[in-house]
Amino acid sequence: MNAARSDGAREHPPPAVDPSRPFGAHLRMAWWKPLVVLALPPLVMLVLQVLSWQLVGVIEGSDDPMSPTMTPLKSLGINLSIFTAGVVAILLLARIAGVPWRSLISSPRAFDAHRLGTYLAGAALLVGVGIGVTALVARDSTPWVGFGVSGTTIGLLVVTVLSTPLQSVGEELWWRSAVLPATGSWLRAVRPALAVGLVVSSLGFAVLHGSNDPWFFGYFAFIGLCTGLMAIISRGIEAPVAFHVANNILFGIVNTVLADGAPYAIDRSTDTGDASLLILATVNVAMVALVWLRERRARAASAD
């Protein structure tokens, strides 16, 4: 009788998803599982990107398929490899943590398409202002050489508009939906958990972009921090996805049409960044403020 009573009173393990905790600190799992999420998606991206660029090199007859010059097919290969890595990251985390994948998109609320549209409009406006200010005060710090349209330009524009949203979504699924809450699960106190998740996901995001220039590395880490804050504040990834999509599409279009009809190159080597990146960092801060104000207003309205 005592044994039976003891078995009946045995506590069930805590749920893997805790809706009472903020997004980013809402998962519970074994300590080693976040390490799998950190290790596997980069390998997936690297393998797919190298294979796709080698294939593109054969198709285009390139002597150096791994050069940083962006042709339409190379850009497409990058975008699809990152998107695939992001999908792998979120599905992997959902599987090993035993949680619904939707809980990695938003929690405790459901995904909100209206939120996504609202933030996309706001992000497009802010990024557009950032591009304009950069053109006015820091044109020499950009890769822009002059307006030109060629077959390459048209091809890059098509790839940018059609596949860059996939690339942006993939990065947010990877770093904000998967790495942020996975590494946040290492600690149970909410604020330290969020801090760890933000630091690891931001630094990982910066490393992914492959720059040893301190300005560029710091800027990408700052983007990761800001988009992570957007996700935490809004309890989902609609805001960071919207910002990422607007930023990458608008900059992709501008870089393409101002390359004088030629393929543009992505150069993030040492001494390529400078203080002009602070302009774009300000755009990130403005987007975080926009998300905070919008979410504060929405919560006040629901409370009334």
Coordinates of C-alpha atoms in Angstrom, one line a residue, residues 89-228:
A89 CA 17.6 23.9 -36.7
I90 CA 14.0 24.3 -35.7
L91 CA 12.9 20.8 -36.6
L92 CA 16.0 19.4 -34.8
L93 CA 15.2 21.3 -31.7
A94 CA 11.5 20.4 -31.8
R95 CA 12.5 16.7 -32.1
I96 CA 15.2 16.5 -29.4
A97 CA 13.4 18.7 -26.9
G98 CA 10.0 17.1 -27.5
V99 CA 8.2 20.3 -28.1
P100 CA 5.8 21.5 -30.9
W101 CA 7.7 23.4 -33.5
R102 CA 5.0 26.2 -33.3
S103 CA 6.1 26.9 -29.7
L104 CA 9.5 27.8 -31.2
I105 CA 7.9 30.4 -33.5
S106 CA 5.9 32.2 -30.8
S107 CA 5.0 31.5 -27.2
P108 CA 2.7 31.6 -25.3
R109 CA 0.6 33.3 -28.1
A110 CA 0.0 31.9 -31.6
F111 CA 1.8 33.1 -34.7
D112 CA 0.3 36.5 -35.8
A113 CA 0.4 37.3 -39.5
H114 CA -1.0 40.8 -38.8
R115 CA 2.0 41.5 -36.5
L116 CA 4.3 40.3 -39.3
G117 CA 2.8 42.7 -41.8
T118 CA 2.8 45.7 -39.4
Y119 CA 6.4 45.2 -38.5
L120 CA 7.4 44.6 -42.1
A121 CA 6.0 48.0 -43.1
G122 CA 7.7 49.7 -40.1
A123 CA 11.0 48.0 -40.8
A124 CA 11.0 48.9 -44.5
L125 CA 10.5 52.6 -43.6
L126 CA 13.4 52.5 -41.0
V127 CA 15.8 50.6 -43.3
G128 CA 15.0 53.0 -46.1
V129 CA 15.8 55.9 -44.0
G130 CA 19.1 54.2 -42.9
I131 CA 20.0 53.6 -46.6
G132 CA 19.3 57.3 -47.4
V133 CA 21.4 58.6 -44.5
T134 CA 24.2 56.3 -45.5
A135 CA 24.1 57.5 -49.1
L136 CA 24.2 61.2 -47.9
V137 CA 27.0 61.0 -45.3
A138 CA 29.0 57.8 -45.8
R139 CA 28.8 57.0 -49.5
D140 CA 32.5 56.2 -49.7
S141 CA 32.0 53.5 -47.1
T142 CA 29.7 51.5 -49.3
P143 CA 30.4 49.2 -52.3
W144 CA 28.2 51.3 -54.5
V145 CA 30.0 52.4 -57.7
G146 CA 27.1 53.7 -59.9
F147 CA 23.7 52.9 -61.4
G148 CA 23.7 50.3 -64.1
V149 CA 21.4 47.6 -65.5
S150 CA 22.5 44.5 -67.3
G151 CA 21.3 40.9 -67.5
T152 CA 23.3 40.2 -64.4
T153 CA 21.5 43.0 -62.6
I154 CA 18.1 41.6 -63.6
G155 CA 19.0 38.1 -62.5
L156 CA 20.3 39.3 -59.1
L157 CA 17.1 41.4 -58.6
V158 CA 14.9 38.4 -59.3
V159 CA 16.9 36.2 -57.0
T160 CA 16.9 38.9 -54.3
V161 CA 13.1 39.4 -54.4
L162 CA 12.2 35.8 -54.6
S163 CA 14.8 34.0 -52.4
T164 CA 16.1 36.6 -49.9
P165 CA 13.0 36.3 -47.8
L166 CA 13.7 32.6 -47.5
Q167 CA 17.3 33.3 -46.4
S168 CA 16.1 35.9 -43.8
V169 CA 13.4 33.5 -42.4
G170 CA 16.1 30.8 -42.3
E171 CA 18.4 32.9 -40.2
E172 CA 15.6 33.8 -37.8
L173 CA 14.5 30.2 -37.4
W174 CA 18.0 29.3 -36.8
W175 CA 19.2 31.9 -34.3
R176 CA 16.0 33.3 -32.7
S177 CA 13.7 30.3 -32.8
A178 CA 16.3 27.6 -32.1
V179 CA 19.6 28.8 -30.6
L180 CA 18.1 31.6 -28.4
P181 CA 15.7 29.4 -26.4
A182 CA 17.9 26.3 -26.6
T183 CA 20.9 27.9 -24.9
G184 CA 18.6 29.9 -22.6
S185 CA 17.5 26.5 -21.2
W186 CA 20.9 26.1 -19.5
L187 CA 19.7 28.4 -16.7
R188 CA 16.4 28.4 -14.9
A189 CA 16.4 32.0 -13.5
V190 CA 14.6 34.0 -16.3
R191 CA 16.9 37.0 -16.7
P192 CA 20.2 35.0 -16.7
A193 CA 18.6 32.5 -19.1
L194 CA 17.6 35.3 -21.5
A195 CA 21.1 36.9 -21.1
V196 CA 22.8 33.6 -22.0
G197 CA 20.5 33.0 -24.9
L198 CA 21.0 36.5 -26.3
V199 CA 24.8 36.4 -26.0
V200 CA 25.2 32.9 -27.5
S201 CA 22.8 33.5 -30.4
S202 CA 24.2 37.0 -31.1
L203 CA 27.8 35.8 -31.2
G204 CA 26.9 32.8 -33.3
F205 CA 25.0 35.0 -35.7
A206 CA 28.1 37.2 -36.0
V207 CA 30.4 34.2 -36.5
L208 CA 28.1 32.9 -39.3
H209 CA 28.7 36.0 -41.3
G210 CA 32.4 35.2 -41.5
S211 CA 34.1 38.6 -40.9
N212 CA 37.3 39.2 -39.0
D213 CA 36.9 42.9 -39.3
P214 CA 36.0 44.2 -35.8
W215 CA 33.5 46.8 -37.1
F216 CA 31.6 44.2 -39.1
F217 CA 31.8 41.5 -36.4
G218 CA 30.5 43.9 -33.8
Y219 CA 27.8 45.1 -36.1
F220 CA 26.5 41.6 -36.8
A221 CA 26.6 40.7 -33.1
F222 CA 24.6 43.9 -32.5
I223 CA 22.0 42.9 -35.1
G224 CA 21.7 39.5 -33.4
L225 CA 21.2 41.2 -30.0
C226 CA 18.6 43.6 -31.3
T227 CA 16.6 40.9 -33.2
G228 CA 16.8 38.7 -30.1

